[in-house]
PDB file of C-alpha atoms in Angstrom:
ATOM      1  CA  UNK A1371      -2.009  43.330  25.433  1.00  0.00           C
ATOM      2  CA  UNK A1372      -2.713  41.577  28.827  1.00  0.00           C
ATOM      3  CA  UNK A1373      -5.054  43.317  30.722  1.00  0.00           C
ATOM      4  CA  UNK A1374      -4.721  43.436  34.378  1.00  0.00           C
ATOM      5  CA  UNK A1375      -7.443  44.413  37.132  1.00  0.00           C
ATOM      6  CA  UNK A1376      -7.384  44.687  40.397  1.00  0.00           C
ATOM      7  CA  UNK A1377     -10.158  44.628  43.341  1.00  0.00           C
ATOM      8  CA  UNK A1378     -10.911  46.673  45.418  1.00  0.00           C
ATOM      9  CA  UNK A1379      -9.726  49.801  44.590  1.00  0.00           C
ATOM     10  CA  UNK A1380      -9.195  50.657  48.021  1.00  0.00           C
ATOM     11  CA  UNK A1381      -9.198  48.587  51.391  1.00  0.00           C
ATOM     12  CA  UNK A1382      -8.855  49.860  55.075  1.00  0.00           C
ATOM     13  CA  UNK A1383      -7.850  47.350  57.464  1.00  0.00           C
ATOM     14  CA  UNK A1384      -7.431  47.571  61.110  1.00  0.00           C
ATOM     15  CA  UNK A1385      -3.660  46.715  62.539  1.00  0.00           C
ATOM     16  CA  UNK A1386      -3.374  43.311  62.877  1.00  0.00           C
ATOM     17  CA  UNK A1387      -5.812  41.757  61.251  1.00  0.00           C
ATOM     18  CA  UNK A1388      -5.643  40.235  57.505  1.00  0.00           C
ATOM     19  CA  UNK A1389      -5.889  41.966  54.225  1.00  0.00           C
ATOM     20  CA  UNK A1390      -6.769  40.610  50.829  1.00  0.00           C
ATOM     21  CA  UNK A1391      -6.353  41.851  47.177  1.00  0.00           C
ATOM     22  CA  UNK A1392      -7.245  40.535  44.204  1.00  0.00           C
ATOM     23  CA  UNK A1393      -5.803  40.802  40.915  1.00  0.00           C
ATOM     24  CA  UNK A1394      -7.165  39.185  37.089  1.00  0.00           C
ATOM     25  CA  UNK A1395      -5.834  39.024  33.835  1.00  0.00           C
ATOM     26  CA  UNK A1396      -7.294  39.365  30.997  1.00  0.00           C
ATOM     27  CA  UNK A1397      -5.477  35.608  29.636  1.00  0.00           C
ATOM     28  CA  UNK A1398      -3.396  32.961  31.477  1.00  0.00           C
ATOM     29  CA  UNK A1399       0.302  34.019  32.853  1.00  0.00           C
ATOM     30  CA  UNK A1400       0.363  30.556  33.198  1.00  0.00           C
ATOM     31  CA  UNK A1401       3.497  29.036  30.862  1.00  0.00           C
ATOM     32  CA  UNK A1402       2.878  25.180  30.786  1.00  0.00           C
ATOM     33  CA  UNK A1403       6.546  24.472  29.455  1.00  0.00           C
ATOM     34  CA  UNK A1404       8.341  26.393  33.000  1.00  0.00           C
ATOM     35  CA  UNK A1405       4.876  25.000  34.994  1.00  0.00           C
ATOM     36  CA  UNK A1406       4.972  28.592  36.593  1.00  0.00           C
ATOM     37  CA  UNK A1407       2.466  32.060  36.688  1.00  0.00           C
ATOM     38  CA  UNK A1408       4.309  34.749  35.832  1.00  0.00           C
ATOM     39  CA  UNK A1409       2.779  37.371  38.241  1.00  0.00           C
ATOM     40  CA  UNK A1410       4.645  39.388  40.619  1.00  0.00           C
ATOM     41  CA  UNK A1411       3.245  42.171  43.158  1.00  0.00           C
ATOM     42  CA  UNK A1412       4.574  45.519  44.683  1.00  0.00           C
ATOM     43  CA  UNK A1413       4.188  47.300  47.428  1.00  0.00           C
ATOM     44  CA  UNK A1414       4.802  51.231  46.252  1.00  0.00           C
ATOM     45  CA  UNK A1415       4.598  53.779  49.564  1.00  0.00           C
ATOM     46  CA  UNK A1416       4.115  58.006  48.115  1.00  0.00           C
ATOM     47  CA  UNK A1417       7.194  59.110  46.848  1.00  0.00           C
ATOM     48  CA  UNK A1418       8.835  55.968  46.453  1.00  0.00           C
ATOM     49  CA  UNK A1419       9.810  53.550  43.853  1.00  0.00           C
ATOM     50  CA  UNK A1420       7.327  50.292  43.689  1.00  0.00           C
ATOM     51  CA  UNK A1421       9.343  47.700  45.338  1.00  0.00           C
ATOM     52  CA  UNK A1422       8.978  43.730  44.489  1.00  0.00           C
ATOM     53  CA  UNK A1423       7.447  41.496  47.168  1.00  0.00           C
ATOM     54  CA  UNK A1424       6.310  38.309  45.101  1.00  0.00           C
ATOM     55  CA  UNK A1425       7.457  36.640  42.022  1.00  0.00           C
ATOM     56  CA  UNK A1426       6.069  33.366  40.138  1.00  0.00           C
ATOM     57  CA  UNK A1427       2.733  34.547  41.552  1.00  0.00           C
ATOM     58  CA  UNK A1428       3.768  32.749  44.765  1.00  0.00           C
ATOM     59  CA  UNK A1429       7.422  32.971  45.768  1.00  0.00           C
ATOM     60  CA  UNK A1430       8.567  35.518  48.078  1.00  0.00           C
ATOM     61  CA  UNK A1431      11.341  37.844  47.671  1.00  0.00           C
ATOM     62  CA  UNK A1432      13.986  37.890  49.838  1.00  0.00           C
ATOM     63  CA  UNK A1433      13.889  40.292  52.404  1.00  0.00           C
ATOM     64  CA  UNK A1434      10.040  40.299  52.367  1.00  0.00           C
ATOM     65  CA  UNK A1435       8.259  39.843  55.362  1.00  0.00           C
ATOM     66  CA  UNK A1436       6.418  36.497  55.605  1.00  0.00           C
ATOM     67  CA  UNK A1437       3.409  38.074  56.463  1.00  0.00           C
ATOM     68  CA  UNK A1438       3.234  38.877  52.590  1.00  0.00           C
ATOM     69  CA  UNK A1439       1.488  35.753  50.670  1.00  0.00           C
ATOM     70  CA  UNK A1440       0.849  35.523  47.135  1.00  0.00           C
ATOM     71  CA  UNK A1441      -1.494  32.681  45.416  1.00  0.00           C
ATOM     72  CA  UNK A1442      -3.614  31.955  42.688  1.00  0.00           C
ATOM     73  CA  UNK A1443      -3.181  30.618  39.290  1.00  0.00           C
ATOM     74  CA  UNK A1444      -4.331  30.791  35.111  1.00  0.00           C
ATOM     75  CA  UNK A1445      -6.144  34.391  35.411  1.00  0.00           C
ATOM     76  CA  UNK A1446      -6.846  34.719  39.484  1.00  0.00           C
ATOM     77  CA  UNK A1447      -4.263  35.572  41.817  1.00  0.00           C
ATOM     78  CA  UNK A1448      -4.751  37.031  45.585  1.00  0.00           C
ATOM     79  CA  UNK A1449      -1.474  38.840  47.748  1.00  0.00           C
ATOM     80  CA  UNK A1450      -2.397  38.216  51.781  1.00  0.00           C
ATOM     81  CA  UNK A1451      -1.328  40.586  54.021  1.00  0.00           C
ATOM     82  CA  UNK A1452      -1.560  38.387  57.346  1.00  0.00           C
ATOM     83  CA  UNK A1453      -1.621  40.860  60.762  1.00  0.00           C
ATOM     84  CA  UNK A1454      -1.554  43.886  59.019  1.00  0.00           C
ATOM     85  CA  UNK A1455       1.149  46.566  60.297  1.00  0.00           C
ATOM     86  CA  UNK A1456       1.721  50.286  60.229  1.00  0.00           C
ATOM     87  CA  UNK A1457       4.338  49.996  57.843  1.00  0.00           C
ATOM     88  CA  UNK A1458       1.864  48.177  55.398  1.00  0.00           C
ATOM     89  CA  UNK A1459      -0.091  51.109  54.265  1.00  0.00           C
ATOM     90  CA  UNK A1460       1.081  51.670  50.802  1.00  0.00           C
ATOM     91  CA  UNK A1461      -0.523  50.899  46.719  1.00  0.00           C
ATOM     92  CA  UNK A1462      -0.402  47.003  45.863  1.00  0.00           C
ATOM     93  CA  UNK A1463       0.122  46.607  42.022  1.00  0.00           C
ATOM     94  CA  UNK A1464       0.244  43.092  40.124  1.00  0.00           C
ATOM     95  CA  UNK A1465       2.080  42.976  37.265  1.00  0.00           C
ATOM     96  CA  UNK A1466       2.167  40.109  34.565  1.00  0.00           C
ATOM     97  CA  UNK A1467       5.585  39.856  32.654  1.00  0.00           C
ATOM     98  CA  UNK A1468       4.287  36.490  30.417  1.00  0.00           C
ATOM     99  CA  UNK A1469       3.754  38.768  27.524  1.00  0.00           C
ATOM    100  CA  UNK A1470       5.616  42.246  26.197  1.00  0.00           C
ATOM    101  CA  UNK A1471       3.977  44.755  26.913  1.00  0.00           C
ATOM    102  CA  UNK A1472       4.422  43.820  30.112  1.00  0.00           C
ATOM    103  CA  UNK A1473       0.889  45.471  32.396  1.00  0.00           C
ATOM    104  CA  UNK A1474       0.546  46.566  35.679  1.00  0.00           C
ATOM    105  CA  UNK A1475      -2.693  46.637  37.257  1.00  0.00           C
ATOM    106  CA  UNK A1476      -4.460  50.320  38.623  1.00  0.00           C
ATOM    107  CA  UNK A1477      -3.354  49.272  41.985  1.00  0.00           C
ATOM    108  CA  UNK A1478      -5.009  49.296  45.535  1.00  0.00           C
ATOM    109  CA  UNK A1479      -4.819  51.058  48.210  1.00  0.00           C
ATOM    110  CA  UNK A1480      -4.426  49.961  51.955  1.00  0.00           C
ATOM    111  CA  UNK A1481      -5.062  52.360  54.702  1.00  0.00           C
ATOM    112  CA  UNK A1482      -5.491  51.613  58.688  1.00  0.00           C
ATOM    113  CA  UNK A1483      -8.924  51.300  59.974  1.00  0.00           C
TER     114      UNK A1483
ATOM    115  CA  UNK B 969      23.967  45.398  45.255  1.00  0.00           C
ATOM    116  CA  UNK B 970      23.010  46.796  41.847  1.00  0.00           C
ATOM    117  CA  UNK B 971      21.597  50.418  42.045  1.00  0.00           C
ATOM    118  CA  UNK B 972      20.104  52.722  39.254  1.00  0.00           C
ATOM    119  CA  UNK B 973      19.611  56.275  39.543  1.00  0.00           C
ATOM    120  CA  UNK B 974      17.835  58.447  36.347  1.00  0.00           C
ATOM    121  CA  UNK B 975      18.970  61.459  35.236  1.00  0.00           C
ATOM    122  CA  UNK B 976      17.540  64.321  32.775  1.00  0.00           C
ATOM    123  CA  UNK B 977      15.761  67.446  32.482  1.00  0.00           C
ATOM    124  CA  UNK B 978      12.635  68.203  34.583  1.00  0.00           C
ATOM    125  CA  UNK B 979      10.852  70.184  31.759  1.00  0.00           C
ATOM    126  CA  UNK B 980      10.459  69.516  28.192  1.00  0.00           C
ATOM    127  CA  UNK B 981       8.475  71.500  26.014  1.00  0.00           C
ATOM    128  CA  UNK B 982       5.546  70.271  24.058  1.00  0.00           C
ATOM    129  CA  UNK B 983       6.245  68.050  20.818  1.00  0.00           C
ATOM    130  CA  UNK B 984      10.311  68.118  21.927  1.00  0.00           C
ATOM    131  CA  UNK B 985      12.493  64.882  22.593  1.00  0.00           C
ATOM    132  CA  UNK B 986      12.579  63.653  26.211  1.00  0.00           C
ATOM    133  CA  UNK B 987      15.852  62.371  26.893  1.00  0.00           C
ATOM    134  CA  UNK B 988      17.027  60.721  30.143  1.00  0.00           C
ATOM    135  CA  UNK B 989      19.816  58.706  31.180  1.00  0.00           C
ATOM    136  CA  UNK B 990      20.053  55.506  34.122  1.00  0.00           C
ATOM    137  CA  UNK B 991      23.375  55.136  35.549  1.00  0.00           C
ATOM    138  CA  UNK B 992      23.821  51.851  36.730  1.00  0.00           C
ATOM    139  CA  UNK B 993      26.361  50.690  39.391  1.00  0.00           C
ATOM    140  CA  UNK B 994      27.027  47.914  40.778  1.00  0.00           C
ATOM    141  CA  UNK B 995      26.411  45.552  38.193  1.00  0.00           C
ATOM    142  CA  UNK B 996      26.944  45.318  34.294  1.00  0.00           C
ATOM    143  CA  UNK B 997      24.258  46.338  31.775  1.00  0.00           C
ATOM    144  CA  UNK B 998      27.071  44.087  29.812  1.00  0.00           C
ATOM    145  CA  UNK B 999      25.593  41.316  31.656  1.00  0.00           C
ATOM    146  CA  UNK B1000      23.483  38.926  29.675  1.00  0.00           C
ATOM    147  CA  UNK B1001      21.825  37.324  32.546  1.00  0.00           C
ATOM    148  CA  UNK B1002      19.633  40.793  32.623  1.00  0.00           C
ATOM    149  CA  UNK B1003      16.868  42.927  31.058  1.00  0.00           C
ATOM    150  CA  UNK B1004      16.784  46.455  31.561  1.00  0.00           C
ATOM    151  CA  UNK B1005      13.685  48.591  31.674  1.00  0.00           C
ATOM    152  CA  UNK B1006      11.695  51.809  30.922  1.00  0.00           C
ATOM    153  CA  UNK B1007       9.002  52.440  33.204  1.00  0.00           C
ATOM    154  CA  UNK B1008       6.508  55.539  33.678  1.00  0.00           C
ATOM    155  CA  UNK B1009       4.312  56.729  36.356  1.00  0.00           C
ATOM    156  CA  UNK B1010       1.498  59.683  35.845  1.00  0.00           C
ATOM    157  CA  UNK B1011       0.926  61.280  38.879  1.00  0.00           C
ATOM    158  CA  UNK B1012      -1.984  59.405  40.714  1.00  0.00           C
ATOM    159  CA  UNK B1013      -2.109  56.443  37.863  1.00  0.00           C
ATOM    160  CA  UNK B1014      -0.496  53.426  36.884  1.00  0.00           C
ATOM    161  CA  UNK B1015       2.823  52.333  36.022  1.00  0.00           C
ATOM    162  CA  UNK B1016       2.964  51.847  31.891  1.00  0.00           C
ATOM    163  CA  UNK B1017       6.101  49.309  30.645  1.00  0.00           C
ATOM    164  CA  UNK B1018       8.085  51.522  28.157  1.00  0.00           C
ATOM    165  CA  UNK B1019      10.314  49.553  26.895  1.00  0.00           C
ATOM    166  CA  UNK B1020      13.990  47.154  27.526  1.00  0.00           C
ATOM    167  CA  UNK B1021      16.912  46.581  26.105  1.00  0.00           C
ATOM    168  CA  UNK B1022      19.165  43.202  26.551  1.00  0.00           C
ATOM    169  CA  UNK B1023      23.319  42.856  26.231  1.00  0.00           C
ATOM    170  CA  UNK B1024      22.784  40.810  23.037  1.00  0.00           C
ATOM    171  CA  UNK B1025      21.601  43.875  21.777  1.00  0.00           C
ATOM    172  CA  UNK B1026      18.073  42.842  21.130  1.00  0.00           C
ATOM    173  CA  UNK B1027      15.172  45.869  22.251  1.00  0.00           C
ATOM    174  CA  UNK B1028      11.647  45.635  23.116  1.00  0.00           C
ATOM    175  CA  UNK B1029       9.009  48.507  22.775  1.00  0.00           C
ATOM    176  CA  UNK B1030       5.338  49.428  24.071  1.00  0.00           C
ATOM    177  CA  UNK B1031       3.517  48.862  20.997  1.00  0.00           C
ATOM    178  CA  UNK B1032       1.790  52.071  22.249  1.00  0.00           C
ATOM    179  CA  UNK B1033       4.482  54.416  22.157  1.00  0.00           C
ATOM    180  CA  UNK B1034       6.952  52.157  19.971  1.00  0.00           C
ATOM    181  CA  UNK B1035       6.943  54.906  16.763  1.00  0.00           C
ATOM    182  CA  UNK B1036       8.265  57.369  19.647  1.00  0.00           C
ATOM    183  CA  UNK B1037      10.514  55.789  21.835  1.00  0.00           C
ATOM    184  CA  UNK B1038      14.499  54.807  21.681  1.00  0.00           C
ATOM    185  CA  UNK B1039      16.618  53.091  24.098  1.00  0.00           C
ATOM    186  CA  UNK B1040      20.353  52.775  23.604  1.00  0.00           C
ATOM    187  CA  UNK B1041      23.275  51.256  25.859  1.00  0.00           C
ATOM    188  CA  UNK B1042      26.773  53.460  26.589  1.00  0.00           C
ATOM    189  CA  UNK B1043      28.758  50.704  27.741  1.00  0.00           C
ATOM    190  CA  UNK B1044      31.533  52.390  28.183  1.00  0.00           C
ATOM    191  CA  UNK B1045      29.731  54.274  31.122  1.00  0.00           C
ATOM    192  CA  UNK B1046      27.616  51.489  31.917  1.00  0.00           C
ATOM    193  CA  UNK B1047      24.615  53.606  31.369  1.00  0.00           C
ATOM    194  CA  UNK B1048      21.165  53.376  29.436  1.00  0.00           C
ATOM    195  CA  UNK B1049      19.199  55.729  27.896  1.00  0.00           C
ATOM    196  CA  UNK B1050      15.436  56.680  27.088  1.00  0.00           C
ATOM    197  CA  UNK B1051      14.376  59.209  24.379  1.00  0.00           C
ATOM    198  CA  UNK B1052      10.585  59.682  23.685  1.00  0.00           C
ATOM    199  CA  UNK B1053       9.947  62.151  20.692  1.00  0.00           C
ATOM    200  CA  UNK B1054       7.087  64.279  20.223  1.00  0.00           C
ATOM    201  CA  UNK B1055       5.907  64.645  23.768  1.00  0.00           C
ATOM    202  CA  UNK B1056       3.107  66.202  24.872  1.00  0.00           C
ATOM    203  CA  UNK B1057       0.827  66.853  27.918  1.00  0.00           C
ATOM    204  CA  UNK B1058       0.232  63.129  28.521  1.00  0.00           C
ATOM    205  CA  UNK B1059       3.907  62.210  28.709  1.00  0.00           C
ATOM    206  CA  UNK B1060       4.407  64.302  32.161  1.00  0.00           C
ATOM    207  CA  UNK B1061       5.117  61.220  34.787  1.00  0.00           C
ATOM    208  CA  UNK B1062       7.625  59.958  37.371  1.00  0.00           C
ATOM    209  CA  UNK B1063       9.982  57.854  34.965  1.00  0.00           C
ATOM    210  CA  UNK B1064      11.738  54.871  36.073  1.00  0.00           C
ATOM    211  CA  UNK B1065      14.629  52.371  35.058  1.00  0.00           C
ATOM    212  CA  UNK B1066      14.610  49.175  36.682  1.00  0.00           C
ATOM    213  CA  UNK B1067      16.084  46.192  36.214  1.00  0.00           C
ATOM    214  CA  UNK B1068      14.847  42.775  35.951  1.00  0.00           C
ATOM    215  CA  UNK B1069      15.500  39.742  38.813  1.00  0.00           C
ATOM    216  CA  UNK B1070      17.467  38.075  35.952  1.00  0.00           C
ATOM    217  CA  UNK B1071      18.244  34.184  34.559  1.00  0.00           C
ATOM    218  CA  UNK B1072      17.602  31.556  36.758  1.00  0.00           C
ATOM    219  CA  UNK B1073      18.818  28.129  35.848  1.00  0.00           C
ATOM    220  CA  UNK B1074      17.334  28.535  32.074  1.00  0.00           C
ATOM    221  CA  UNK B1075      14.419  30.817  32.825  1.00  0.00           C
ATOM    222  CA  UNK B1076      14.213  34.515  32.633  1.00  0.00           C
ATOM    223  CA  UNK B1077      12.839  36.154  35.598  1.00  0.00           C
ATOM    224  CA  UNK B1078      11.041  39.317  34.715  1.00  0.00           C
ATOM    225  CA  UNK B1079       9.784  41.054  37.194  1.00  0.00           C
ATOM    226  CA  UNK B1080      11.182  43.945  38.150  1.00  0.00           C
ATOM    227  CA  UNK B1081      13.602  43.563  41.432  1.00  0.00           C
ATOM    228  CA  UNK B1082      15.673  46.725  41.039  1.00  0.00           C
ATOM    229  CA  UNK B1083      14.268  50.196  40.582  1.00  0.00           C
ATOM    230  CA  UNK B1084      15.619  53.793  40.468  1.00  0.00           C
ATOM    231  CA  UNK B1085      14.224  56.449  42.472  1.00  0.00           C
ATOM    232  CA  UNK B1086      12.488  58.019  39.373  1.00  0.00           C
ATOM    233  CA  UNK B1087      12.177  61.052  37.949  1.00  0.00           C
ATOM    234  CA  UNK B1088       9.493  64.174  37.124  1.00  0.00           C
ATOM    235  CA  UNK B1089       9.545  64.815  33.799  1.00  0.00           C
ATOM    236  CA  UNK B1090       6.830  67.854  33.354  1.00  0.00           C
ATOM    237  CA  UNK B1091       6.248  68.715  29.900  1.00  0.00           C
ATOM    238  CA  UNK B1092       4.829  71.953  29.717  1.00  0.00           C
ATOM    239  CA  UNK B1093       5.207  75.226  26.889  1.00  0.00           C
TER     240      UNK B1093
END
């Protein structure tokens, strides 16, 4: 199985300003033949289903506020939370679906400063 | 807009059969542009991949709980269904169907776009 971590485990940021996760895997998402990481993030607020913000490691869903950034490549990928809002505060999981079983990652958690 | 919504009992006793159904609407589990999913939550931990199924009628398992775990398709309802044998204590979560963002050109795009609300399954004598 892929292993995923993430860093830090939790992260308080004041409104407005940037936040920055970081998520590994154990072994490349990266499939040469499609040239594309397959990596996604969610946002998952308490008693809610996670909900998909990022796909390919780097494209945005639709709907997603550009604020939201995903990058990285291979075994390092980062999700950017640029001017951090209220409505932010939530867990941030990466999940790689290169491999069954597809892994999530423990998750961090983003609280106002 | 495809939706999903998980149904089942709340309580299952120790080494039962967990059984829940996702109803989907909206959209064909027929469709073979789409993979649909199994996904649990303990409280407080991390989401664990259970398993999918596809409309060619191919499945996929967690190798972890693979000797336990079933999905199977009613068509005729477009539904899906879970059962996990054997439970115990570490099987209580918030369980999830989702379904995948779906074919893209020739590519499969797995991550998971649509979710269902979830549901507590507590399994407890």
């Amino acid at each position: 199985d892929i292993v995923m971590t993430q860093s830090p485990d939790s992260q308080a940021v004041s409104l407005g300003e940037r936040a920055t996760f970081n998520c590994k895997s154990s072994q490349s998402v990266f499939y040469s033949s499609t040239n594309k990481d397959y990596l996604a993030w969610y946002q998952q607020k308490p008693g809610q289903p996670p909900k998909l913000l990022i796909y390919w490691a780097s494209t945005r869903e639709s709907g997603v506020p550009d604020r939201f950034s995903g990058s990285g490549s291979g075994t390092d990928f980062t999700l950017t939370i640029n001017s951090l809002q209220a409505e932010d505060v939530a867990v941030y999981y990466c999940q790689q679906y290169y491999s069954t079983p597809f892994t999530f990652g423990p998750g961090t958690k983003v609280d106002i400063k | 807009q495809v939706q999903l919504h998980e149904s089942g009992p709340g309580l299952v006793r120790p080494s039962q059969t967990l059984s829940l159904t996702c109803t989907v609407s909206g959209g064909s589990i027929n469709s073979v542009n789409f993979y649909w999913s199994w996904i649990r939550q303990p409280a407080g931990k991390e989401l664990e991949w259970i398993g999918r199924f596809h409309a060619s009628g191919s499945t996929s398992y967690n190798p972890s709980l693979k000797s336990r775990v079933t999905i199977s398709v009613d068509t005729s309802k477009n539904q899906f269904s879970l059962k996990l044998s054997s439970v115990t204590a570490a099987d209580t979560a918030v369980y999830y169907c989702a379904r995948d963002r779906g074919i893209s050109g020739d590519v499969y795009e797995e991550s998971f776009q649509h979710w269902g609300q979830g549901t507590l399954v507590t399994v407890s004598s």
